[in-house]
JSON list of C-alpha atoms in Angstrom, two decimals:
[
{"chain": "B", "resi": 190, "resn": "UNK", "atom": "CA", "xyz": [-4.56, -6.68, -39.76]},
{"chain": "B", "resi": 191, "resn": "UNK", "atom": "CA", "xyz": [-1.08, -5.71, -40.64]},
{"chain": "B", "resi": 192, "resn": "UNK", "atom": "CA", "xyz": [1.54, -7.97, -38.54]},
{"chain": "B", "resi": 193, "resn": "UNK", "atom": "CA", "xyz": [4.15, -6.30, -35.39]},
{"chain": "B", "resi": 194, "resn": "UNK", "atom": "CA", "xyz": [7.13, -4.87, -37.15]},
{"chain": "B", "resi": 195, "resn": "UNK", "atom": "CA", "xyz": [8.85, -6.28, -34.13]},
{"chain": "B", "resi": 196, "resn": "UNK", "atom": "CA", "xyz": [10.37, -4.71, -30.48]},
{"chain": "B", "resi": 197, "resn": "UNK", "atom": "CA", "xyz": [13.24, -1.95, -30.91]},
{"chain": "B", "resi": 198, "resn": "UNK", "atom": "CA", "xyz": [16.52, -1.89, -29.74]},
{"chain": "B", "resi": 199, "resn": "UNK", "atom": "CA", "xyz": [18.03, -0.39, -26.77]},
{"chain": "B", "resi": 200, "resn": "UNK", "atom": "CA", "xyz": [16.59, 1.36, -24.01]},
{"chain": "B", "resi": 201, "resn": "UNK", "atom": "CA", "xyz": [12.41, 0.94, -24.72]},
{"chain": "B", "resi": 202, "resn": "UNK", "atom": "CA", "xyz": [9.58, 1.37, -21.76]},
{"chain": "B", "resi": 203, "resn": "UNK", "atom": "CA", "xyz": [9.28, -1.87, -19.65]},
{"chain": "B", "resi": 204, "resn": "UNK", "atom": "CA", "xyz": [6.31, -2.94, -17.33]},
{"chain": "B", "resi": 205, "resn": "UNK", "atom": "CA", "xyz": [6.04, -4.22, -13.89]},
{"chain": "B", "resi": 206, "resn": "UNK", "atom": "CA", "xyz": [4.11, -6.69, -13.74]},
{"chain": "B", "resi": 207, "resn": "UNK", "atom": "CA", "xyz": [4.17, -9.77, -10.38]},
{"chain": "B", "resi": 208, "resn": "UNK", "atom": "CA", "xyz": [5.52, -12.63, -10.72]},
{"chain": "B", "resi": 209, "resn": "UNK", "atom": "CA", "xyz": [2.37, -14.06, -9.32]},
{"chain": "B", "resi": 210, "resn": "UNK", "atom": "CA", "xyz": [0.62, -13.23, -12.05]},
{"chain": "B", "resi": 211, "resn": "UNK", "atom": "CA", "xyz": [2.27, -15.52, -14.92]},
{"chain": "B", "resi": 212, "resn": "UNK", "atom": "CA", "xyz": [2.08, -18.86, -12.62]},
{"chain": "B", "resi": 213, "resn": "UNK", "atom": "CA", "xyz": [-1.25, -18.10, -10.42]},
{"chain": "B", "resi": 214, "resn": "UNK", "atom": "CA", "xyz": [-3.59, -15.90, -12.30]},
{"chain": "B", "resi": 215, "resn": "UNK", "atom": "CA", "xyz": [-3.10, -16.65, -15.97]},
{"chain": "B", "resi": 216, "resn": "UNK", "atom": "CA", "xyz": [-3.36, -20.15, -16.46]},
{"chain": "B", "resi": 217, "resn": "UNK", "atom": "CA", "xyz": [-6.91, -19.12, -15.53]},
{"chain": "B", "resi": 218, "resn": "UNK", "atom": "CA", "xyz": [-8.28, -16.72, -17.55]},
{"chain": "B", "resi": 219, "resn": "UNK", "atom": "CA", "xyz": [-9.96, -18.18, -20.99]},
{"chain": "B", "resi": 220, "resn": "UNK", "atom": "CA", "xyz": [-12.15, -15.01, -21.61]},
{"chain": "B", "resi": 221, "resn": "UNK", "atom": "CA", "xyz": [-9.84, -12.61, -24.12]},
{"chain": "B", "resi": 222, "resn": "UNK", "atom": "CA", "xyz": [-11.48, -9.32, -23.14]},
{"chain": "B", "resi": 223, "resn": "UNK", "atom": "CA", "xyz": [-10.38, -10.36, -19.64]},
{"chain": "B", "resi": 224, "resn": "UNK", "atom": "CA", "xyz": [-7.17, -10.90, -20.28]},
{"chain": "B", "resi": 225, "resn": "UNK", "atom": "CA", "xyz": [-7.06, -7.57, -22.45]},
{"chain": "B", "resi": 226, "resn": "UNK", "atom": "CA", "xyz": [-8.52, -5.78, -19.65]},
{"chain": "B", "resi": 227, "resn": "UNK", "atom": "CA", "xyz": [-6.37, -7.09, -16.57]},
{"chain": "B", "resi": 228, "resn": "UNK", "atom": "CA", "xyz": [-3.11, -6.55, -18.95]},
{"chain": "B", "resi": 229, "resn": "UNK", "atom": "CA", "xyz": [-4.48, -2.86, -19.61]},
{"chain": "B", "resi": 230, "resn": "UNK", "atom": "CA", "xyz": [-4.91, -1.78, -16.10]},
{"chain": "B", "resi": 231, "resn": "UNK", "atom": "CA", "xyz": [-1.91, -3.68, -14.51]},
{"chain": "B", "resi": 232, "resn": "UNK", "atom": "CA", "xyz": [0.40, -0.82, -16.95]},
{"chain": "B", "resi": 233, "resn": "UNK", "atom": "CA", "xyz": [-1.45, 2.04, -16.13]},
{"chain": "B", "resi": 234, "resn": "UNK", "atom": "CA", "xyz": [-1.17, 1.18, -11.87]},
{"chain": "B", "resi": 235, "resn": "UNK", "atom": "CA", "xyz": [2.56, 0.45, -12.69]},
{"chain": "B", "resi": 236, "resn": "UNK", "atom": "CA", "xyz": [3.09, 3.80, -14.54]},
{"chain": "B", "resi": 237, "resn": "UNK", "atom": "CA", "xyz": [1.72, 5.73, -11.49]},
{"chain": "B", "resi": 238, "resn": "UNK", "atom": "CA", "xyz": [3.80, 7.36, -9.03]},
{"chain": "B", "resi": 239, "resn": "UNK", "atom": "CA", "xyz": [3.62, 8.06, -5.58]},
{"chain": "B", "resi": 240, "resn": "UNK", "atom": "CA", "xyz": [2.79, 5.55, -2.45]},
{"chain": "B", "resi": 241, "resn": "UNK", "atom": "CA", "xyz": [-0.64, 5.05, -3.32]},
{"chain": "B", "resi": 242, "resn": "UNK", "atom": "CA", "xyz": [-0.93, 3.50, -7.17]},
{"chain": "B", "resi": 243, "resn": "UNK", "atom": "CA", "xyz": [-5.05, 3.19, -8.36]},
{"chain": "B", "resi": 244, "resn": "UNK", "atom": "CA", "xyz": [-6.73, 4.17, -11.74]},
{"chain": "B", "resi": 245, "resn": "UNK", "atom": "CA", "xyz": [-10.34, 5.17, -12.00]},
{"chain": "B", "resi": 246, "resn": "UNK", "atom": "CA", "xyz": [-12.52, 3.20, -14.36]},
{"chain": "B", "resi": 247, "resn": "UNK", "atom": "CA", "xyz": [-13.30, 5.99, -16.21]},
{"chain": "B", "resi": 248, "resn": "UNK", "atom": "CA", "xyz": [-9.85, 6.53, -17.21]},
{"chain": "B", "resi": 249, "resn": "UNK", "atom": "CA", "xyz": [-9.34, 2.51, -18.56]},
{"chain": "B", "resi": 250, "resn": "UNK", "atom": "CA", "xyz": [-12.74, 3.21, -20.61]},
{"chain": "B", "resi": 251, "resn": "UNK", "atom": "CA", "xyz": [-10.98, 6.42, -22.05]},
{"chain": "B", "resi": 252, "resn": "UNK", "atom": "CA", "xyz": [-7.81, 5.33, -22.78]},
{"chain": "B", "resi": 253, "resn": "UNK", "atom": "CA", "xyz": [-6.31, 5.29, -26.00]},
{"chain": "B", "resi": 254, "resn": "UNK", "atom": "CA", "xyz": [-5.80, 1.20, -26.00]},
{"chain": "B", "resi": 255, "resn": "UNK", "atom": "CA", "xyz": [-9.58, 0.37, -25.25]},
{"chain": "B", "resi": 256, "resn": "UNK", "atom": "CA", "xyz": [-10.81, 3.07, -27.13]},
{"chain": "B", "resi": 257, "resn": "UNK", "atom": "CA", "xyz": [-8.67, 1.26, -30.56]},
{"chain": "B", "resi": 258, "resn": "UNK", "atom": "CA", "xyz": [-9.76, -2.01, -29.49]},
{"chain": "B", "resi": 259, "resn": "UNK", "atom": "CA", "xyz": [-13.23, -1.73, -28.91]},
{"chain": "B", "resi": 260, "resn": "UNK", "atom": "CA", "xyz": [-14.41, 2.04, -30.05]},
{"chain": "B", "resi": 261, "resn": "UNK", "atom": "CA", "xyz": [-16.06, 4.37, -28.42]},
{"chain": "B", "resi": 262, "resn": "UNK", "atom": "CA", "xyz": [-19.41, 5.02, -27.38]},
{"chain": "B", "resi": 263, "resn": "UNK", "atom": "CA", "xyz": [-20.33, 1.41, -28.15]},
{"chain": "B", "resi": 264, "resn": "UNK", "atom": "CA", "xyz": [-22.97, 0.03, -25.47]},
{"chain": "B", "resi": 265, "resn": "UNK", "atom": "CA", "xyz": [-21.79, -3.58, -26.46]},
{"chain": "B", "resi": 266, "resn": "UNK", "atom": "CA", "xyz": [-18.45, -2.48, -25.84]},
{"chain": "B", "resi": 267, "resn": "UNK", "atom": "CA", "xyz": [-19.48, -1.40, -22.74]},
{"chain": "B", "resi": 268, "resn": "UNK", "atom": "CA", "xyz": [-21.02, -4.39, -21.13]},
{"chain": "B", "resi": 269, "resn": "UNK", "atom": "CA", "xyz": [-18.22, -6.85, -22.48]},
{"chain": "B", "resi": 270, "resn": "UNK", "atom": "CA", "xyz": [-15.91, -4.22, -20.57]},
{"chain": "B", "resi": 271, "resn": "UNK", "atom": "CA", "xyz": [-17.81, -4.54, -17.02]},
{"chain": "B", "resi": 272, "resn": "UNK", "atom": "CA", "xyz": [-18.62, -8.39, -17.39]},
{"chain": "B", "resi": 273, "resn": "UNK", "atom": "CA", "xyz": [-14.14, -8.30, -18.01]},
{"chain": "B", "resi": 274, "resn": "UNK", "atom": "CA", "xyz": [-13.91, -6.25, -15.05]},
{"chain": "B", "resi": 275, "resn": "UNK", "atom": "CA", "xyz": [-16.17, -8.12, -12.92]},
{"chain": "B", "resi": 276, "resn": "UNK", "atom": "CA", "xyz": [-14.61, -11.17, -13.74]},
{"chain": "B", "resi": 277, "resn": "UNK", "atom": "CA", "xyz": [-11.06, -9.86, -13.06]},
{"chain": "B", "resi": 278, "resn": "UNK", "atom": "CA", "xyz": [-12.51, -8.42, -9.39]},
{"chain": "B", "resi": 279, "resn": "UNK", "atom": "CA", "xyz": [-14.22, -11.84, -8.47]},
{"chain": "B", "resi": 280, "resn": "UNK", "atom": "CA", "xyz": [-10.77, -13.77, -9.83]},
{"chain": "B", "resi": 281, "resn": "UNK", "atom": "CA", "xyz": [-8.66, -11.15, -6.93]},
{"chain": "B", "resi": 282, "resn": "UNK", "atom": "CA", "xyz": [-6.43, -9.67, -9.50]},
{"chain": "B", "resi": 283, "resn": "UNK", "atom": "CA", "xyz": [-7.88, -6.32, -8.30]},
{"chain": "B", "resi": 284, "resn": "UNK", "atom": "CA", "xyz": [-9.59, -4.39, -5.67]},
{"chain": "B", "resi": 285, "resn": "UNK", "atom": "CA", "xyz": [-12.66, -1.99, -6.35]},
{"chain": "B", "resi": 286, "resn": "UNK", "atom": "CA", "xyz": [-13.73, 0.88, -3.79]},
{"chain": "B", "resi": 287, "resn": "UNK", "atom": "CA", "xyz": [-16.47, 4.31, -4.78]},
{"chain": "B", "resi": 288, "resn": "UNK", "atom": "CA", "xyz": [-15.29, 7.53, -4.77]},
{"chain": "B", "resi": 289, "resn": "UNK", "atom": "CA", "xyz": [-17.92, 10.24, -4.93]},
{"chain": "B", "resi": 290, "resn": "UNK", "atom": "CA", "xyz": [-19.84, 7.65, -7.30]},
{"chain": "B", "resi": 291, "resn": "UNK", "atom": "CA", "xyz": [-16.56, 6.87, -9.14]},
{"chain": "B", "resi": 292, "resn": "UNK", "atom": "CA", "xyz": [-15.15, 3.04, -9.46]},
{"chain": "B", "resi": 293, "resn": "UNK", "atom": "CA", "xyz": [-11.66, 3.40, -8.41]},
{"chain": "B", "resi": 294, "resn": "UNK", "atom": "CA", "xyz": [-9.11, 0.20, -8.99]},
{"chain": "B", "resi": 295, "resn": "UNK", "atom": "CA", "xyz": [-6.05, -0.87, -7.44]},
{"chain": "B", "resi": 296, "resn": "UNK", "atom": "CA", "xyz": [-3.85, -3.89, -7.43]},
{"chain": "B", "resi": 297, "resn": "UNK", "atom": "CA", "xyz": [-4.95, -6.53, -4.81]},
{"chain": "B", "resi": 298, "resn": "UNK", "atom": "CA", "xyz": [-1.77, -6.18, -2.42]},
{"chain": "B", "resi": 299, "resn": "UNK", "atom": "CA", "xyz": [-1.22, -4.98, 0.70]},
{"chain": "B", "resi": 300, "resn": "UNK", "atom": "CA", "xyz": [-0.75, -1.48, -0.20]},
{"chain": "B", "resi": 301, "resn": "UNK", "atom": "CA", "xyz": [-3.85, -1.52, -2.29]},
{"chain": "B", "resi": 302, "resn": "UNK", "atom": "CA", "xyz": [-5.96, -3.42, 0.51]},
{"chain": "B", "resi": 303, "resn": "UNK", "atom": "CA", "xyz": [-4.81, -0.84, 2.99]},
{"chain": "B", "resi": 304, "resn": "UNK", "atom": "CA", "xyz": [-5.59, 2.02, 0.70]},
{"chain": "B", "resi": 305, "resn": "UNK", "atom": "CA", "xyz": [-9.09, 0.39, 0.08]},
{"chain": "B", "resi": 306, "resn": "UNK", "atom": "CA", "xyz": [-9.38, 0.16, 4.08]},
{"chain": "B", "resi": 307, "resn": "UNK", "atom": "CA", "xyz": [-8.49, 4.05, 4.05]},
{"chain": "B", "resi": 308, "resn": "UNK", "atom": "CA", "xyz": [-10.73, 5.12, 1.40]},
{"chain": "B", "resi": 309, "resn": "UNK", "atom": "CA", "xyz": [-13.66, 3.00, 3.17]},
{"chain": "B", "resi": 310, "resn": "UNK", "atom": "CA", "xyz": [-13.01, 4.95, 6.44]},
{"chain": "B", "resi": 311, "resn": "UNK", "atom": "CA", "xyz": [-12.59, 8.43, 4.76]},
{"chain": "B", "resi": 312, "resn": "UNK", "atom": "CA", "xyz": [-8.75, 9.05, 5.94]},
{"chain": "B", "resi": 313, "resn": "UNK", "atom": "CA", "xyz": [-7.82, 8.93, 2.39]},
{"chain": "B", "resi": 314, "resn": "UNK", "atom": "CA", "xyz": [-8.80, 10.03, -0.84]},
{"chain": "B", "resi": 315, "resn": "UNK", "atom": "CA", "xyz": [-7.65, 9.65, -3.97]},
{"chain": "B", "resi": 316, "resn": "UNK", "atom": "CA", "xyz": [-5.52, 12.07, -5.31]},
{"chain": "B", "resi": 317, "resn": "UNK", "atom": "CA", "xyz": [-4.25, 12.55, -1.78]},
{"chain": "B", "resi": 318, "resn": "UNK", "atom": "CA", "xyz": [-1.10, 10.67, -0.57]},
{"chain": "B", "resi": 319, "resn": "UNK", "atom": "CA", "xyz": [-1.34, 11.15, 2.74]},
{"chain": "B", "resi": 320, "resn": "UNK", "atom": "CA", "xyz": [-3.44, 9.55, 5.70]},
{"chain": "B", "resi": 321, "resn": "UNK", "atom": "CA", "xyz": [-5.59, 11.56, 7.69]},
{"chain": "B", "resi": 322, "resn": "UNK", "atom": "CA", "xyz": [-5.20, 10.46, 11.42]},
{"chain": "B", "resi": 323, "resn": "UNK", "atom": "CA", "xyz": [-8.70, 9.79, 13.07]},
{"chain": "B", "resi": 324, "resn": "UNK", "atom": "CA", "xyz": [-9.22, 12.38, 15.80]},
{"chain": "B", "resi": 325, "resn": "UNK", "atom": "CA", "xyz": [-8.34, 10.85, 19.52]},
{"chain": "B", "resi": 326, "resn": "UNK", "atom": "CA", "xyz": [-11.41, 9.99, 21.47]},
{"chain": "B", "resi": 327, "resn": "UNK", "atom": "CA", "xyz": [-9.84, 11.16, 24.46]},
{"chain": "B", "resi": 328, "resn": "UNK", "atom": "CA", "xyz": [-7.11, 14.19, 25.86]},
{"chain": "B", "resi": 329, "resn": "UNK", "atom": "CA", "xyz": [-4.53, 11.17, 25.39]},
{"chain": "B", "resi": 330, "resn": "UNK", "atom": "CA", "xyz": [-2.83, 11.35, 21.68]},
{"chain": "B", "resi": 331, "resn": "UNK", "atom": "CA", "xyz": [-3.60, 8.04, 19.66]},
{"chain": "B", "resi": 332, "resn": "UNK", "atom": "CA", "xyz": [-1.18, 6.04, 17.81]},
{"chain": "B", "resi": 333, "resn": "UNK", "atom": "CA", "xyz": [-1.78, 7.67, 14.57]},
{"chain": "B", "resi": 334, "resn": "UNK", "atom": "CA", "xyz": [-1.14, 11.40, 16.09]},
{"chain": "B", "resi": 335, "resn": "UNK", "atom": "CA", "xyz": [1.83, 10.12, 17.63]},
{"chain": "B", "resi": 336, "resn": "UNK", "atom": "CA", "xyz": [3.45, 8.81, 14.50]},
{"chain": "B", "resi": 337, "resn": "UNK", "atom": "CA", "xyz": [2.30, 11.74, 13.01]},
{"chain": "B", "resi": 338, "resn": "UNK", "atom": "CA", "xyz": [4.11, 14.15, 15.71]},
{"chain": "B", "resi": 339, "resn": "UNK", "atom": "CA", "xyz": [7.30, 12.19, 16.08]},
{"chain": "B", "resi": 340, "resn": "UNK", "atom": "CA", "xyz": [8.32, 10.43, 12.88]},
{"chain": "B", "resi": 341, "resn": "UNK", "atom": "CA", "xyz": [6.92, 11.89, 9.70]},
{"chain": "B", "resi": 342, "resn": "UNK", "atom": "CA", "xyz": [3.55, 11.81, 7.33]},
{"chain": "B", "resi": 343, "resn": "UNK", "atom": "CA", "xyz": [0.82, 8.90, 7.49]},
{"chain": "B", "resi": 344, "resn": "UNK", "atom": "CA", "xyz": [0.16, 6.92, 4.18]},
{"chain": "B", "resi": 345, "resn": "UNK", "atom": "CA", "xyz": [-2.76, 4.32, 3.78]},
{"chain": "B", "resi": 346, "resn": "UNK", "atom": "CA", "xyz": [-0.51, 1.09, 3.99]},
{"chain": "B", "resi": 347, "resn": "UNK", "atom": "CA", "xyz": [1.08, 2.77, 7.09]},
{"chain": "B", "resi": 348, "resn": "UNK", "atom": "CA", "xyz": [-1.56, 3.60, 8.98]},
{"chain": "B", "resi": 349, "resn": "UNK", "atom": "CA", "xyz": [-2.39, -0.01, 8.34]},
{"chain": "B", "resi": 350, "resn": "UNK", "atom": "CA", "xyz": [0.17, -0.99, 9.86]},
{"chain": "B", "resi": 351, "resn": "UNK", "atom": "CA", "xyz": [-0.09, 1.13, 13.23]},
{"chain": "B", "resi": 352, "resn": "UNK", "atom": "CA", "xyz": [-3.56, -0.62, 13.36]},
{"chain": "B", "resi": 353, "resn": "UNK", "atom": "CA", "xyz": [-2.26, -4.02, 13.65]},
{"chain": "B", "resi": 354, "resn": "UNK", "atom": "CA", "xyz": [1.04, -3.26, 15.94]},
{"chain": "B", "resi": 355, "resn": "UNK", "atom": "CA", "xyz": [-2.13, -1.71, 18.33]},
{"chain": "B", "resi": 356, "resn": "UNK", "atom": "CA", "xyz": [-3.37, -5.27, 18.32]},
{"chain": "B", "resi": 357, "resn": "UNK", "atom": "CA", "xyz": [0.12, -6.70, 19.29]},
{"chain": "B", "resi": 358, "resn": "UNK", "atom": "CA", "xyz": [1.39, -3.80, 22.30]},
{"chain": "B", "resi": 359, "resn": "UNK", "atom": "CA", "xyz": [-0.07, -1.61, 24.53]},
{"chain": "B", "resi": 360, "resn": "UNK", "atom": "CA", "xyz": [-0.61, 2.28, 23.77]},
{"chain": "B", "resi": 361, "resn": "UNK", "atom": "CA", "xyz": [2.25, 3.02, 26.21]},
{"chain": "B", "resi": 362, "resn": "UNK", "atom": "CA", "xyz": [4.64, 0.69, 24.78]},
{"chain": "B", "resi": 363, "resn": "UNK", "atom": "CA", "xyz": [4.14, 2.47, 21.73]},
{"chain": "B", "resi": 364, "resn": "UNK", "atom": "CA", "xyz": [4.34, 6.06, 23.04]},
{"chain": "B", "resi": 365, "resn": "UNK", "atom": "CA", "xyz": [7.82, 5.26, 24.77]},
{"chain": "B", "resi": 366, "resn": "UNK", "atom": "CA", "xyz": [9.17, 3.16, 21.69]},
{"chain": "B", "resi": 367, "resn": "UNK", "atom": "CA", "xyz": [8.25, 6.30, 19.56]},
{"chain": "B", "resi": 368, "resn": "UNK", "atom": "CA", "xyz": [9.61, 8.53, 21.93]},
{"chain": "B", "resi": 369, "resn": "UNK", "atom": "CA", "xyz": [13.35, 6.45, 22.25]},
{"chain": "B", "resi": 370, "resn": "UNK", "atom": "CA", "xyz": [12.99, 6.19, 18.37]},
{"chain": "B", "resi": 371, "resn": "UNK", "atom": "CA", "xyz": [13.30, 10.46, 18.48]},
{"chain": "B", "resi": 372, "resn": "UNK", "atom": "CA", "xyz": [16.00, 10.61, 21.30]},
{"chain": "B", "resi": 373, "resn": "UNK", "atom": "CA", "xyz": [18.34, 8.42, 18.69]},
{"chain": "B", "resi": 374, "resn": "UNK", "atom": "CA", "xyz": [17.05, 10.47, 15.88]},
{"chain": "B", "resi": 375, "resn": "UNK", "atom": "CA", "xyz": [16.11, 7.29, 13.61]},
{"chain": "B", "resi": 376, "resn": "UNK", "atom": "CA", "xyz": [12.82, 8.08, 12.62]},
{"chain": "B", "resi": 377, "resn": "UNK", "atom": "CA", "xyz": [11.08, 5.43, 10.70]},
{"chain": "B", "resi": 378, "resn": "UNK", "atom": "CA", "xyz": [8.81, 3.44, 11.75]},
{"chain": "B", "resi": 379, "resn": "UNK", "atom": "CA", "xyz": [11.16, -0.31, 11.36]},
{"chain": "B", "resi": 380, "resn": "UNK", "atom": "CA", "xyz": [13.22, 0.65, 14.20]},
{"chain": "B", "resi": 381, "resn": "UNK", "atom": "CA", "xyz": [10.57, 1.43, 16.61]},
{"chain": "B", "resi": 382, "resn": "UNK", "atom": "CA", "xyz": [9.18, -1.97, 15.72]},
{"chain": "B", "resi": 383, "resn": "UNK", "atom": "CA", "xyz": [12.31, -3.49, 16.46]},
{"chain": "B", "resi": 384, "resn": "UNK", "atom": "CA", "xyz": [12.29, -2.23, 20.02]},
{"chain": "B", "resi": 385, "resn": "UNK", "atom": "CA", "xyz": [8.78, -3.20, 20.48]},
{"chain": "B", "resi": 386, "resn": "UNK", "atom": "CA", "xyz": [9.88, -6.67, 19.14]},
{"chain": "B", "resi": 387, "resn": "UNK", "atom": "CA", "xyz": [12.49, -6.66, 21.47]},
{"chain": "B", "resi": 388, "resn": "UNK", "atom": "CA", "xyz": [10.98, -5.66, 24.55]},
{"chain": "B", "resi": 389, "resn": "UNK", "atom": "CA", "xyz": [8.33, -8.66, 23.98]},
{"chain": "B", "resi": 390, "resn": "UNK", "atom": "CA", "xyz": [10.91, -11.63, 23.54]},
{"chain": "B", "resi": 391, "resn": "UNK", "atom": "CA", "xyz": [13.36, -9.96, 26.20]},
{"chain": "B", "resi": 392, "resn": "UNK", "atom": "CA", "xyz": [10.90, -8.54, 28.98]},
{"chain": "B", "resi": 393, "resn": "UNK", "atom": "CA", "xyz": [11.05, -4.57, 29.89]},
{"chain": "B", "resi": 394, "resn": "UNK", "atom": "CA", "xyz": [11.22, -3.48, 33.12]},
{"chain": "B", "resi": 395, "resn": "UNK", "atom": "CA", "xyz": [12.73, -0.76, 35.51]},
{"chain": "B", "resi": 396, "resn": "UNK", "atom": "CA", "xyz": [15.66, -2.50, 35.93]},
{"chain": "B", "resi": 397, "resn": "UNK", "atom": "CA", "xyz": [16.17, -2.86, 32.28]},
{"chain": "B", "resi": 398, "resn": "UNK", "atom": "CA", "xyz": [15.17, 0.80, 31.48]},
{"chain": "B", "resi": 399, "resn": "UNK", "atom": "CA", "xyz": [17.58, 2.03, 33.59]},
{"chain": "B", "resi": 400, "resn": "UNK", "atom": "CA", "xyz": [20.38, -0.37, 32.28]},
{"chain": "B", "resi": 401, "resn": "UNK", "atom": "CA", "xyz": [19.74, 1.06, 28.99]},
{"chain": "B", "resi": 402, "resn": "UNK", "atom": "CA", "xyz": [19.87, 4.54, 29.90]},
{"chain": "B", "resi": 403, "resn": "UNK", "atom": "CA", "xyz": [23.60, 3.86, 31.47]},
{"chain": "B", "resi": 404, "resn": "UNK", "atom": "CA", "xyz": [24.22, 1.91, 28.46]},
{"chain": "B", "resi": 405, "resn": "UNK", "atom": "CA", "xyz": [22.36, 3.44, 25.28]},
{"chain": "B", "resi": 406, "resn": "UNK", "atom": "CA", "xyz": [24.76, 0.62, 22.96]},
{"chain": "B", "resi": 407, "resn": "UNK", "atom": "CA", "xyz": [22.96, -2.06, 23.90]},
{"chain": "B", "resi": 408, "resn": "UNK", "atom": "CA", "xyz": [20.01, -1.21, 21.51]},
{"chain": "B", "resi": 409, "resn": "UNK", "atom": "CA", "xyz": [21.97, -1.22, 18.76]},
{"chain": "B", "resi": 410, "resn": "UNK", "atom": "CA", "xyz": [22.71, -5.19, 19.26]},
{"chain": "B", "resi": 411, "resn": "UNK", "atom": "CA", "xyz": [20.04, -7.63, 17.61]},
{"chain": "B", "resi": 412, "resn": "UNK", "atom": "CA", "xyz": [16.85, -6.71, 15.87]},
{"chain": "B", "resi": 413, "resn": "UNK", "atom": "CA", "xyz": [18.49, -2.53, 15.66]},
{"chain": "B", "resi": 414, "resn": "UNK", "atom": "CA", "xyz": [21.46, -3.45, 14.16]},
{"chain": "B", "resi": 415, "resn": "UNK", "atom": "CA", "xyz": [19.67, -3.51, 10.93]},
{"chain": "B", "resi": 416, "resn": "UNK", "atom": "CA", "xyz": [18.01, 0.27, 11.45]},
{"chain": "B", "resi": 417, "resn": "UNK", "atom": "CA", "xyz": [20.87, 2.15, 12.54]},
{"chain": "B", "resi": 418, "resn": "UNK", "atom": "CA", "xyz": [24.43, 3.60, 11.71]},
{"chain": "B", "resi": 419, "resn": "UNK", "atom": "CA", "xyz": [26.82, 2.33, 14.37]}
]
């Protein structure tokens, strides 16, 4: 084996790769397949685009860097491959989910848990950015429908995160925070967390509703500074 010729200069292709990684997960890993492996995948999730970053196994089998290292069509190959893969799942440096019979990876991290959650549920599929927003059981919109209708396009990690704000306020706190969010046109979904935030530590009731309707300013103070031009 010839030796590296060395980096180049200037402006050369760069991988992300967490911090985590370095101090928590490689001090562990003896097996150098493994480590090949986990190294492999971790560039081709950072070199995809879009909200939603996963590779199918498939792909890591065919690409150009396991196919030099270990050949292909090689059975031995193969299983040394899956028993790297396995390890790397059980170790929680990635998360595995089935697609039509397909092994589909993604980085163990909240976006890739919540796209894993998705893909388990059927709103999501890969190849599709988007959420799809579970039909309401009822003539009453749900929370998903809602966000849908008044602030913009569902993705996995954000539908996620509707599901756990349900857990924390009521359906009609949510409906009116969305709703105040559209009246002062700052549509994302931060700010009408903020007002749910704030409505929990500082109480809402009629009195205060109608104090903020005389005085619209006062939700820019606190927690909204941070979501809004002023």
């Amino acid at each position: 084996m010839s030796p590296f010729k060395g980096f180049a200069d200037g402006k050369t292709a760069r991988v992300g790769i967490p911090a985590a990684f370095f101090s928590e997960v490689l001090p562990g890993i003896e097996d150098a397949t493994e480590l090949k492996l986990t190294l492999w995948v971790l560039r081709m999730l950072d070199a995809q685009d879009g909200p939603v970053q996963f590779v199918r196994w498939t792909d890591v089998l065919e690409s150009k860097e396991v196919q030099t290292a270990y050949g292909p069509d090689s059975e031995a190959a193969l299983q040394k491959l899956e028993a790297a893969l396995s390890a790397a799942l059980q170790r929680g440096i990635f998360l595995a989910a089935t697609d039509k019979q397909e092994k589909i990876l993604f980085l163990n991290s909240p976006r890739g848990r919540a796209a894993v959650s998705a893909l388990q549920k059927g709103s999501w599929q890969p190849g599709r950015d988007l959420y799809s927003a579970p039909a309401a059981s009822s003539d009453q919109p749900n929370i998903f429908e809602l966000y849908q209708a008044n602030i913009g396009p569902l993705t996995p990690i954000l539908a996620q995160t509707l599901e756990e704000a349900e857990k924390d306020y009521s359906a009609e706190w949510i409906e009116e925070a969305l709703k105040l969010a559209v009246k002062k046109n700052v549509r994302n979904w931060n700010y009408v967390e903020a007002i749910l935030r704030s409505w929990k530590e500082k109480g809402r009731g009629e009195t205060d509703q109608r104090n903020d309707q005389e005085n619209p300013r006062r939700y820019i103070e606190g927690d909204l500074a941070d979501y809004i031009k002023h």
